[in-house]
Amino acid sequence: MSYDIKEFDINEQTLIGDIAKKYPSIREFLIELSPKFEKLKNPILFKAMSSKATIALVSEKSGFEVKDLIDMITNHIKEKSI
């Protein structure tokens, strides 16, 4: 199966919550991605943050470049879709 990054419609303004609705495994992925996201294990905190946190904000907090973070997320989605 081939994918195009556009089919995931993820950009720097995409909310993490919108991604999590389609791909619930994104929460664990973010927690594994950076120790800075350890607090997201708390479902209440994740729900509150996911409705406000954009890819740009997650990028800033994690130290990853926006493009790299989008690539990592789309790769994660692809792996989980196989």
Coordinates of C-alpha atoms in Angstrom, one line a residue:
M1 CA 0.0 0.0 0.0
S2 CA 1.4 3.4 -0.9
Y3 CA 0.8 6.6 1.0
D4 CA 1.0 10.2 0.2
I5 CA 1.6 12.6 3.1
K6 CA -1.3 14.7 1.8
E7 CA -3.8 11.8 2.4
F8 CA -3.1 12.1 6.2
D9 CA -3.8 15.9 6.0
I10 CA -1.3 16.7 8.7
N11 CA 0.4 20.1 8.9
E12 CA 1.8 22.4 11.5
Q13 CA -1.7 23.6 12.5
T14 CA -3.2 20.1 12.9
L15 CA -4.4 19.4 16.4
I16 CA -3.1 16.3 18.1
G17 CA -6.6 15.5 19.2
D18 CA -7.8 15.4 15.6
I19 CA -5.0 12.9 14.8
A20 CA -5.8 10.9 17.9
K21 CA -9.5 10.6 16.9
K22 CA -8.5 8.8 13.7
Y23 CA -5.4 7.1 15.1
P24 CA -5.7 6.4 18.8
S25 CA -2.2 4.9 19.0
I26 CA -0.7 8.4 18.6
R27 CA -1.0 9.1 22.3
E28 CA 1.4 6.2 23.2
F29 CA 3.6 7.2 20.3
L30 CA 4.0 10.7 21.6
I31 CA 4.8 9.4 25.1
E32 CA 7.5 7.1 23.7
L33 CA 8.8 9.8 21.4
S34 CA 9.9 12.2 24.2
P35 CA 10.1 12.0 28.0
K36 CA 8.6 15.5 28.0
F37 CA 5.3 13.9 27.1
E38 CA 5.2 11.5 30.1
K39 CA 2.3 13.5 31.6
L40 CA 0.1 12.5 28.6
K41 CA -0.4 9.1 30.3
N42 CA -3.0 10.9 32.3
P43 CA -6.2 10.6 30.2
I44 CA -7.7 13.8 31.5
L45 CA -4.5 15.8 30.8
F46 CA -4.2 14.2 27.3
K47 CA -7.8 15.1 26.5
A48 CA -7.3 18.7 27.7
M49 CA -4.0 19.1 25.8
S50 CA -5.0 17.3 22.6
S51 CA -7.7 19.9 21.9
K52 CA -5.2 22.7 22.0
A53 CA -1.8 21.3 21.0
T54 CA -0.9 21.7 17.4
I55 CA 1.9 19.9 15.6
A56 CA 3.8 23.1 15.8
L57 CA 3.5 23.2 19.6
V58 CA 4.4 19.6 20.0
S59 CA 7.4 20.2 17.7
E60 CA 8.5 23.1 19.9
K61 CA 8.1 21.1 23.1
S62 CA 9.7 18.0 21.9
G63 CA 12.7 19.7 20.1
F64 CA 11.9 18.0 16.8
E65 CA 11.6 20.0 13.6
V66 CA 8.0 20.3 12.3
K67 CA 8.7 18.4 9.1
D68 CA 10.5 15.6 11.0
L69 CA 7.7 15.3 13.5
I70 CA 5.1 15.0 10.7
D71 CA 7.3 12.4 9.0
M72 CA 7.5 10.4 12.3
I73 CA 3.8 10.6 12.9
T74 CA 2.9 9.6 9.3
N75 CA 5.4 6.7 9.5
H76 CA 3.8 5.6 12.8
I77 CA 0.4 5.7 11.2
K78 CA 1.6 3.7 8.2
E79 CA 3.1 1.1 10.4
K80 CA 0.0 0.7 12.5
S81 CA -2.1 0.5 9.3
I82 CA -0.3 -2.5 8.0

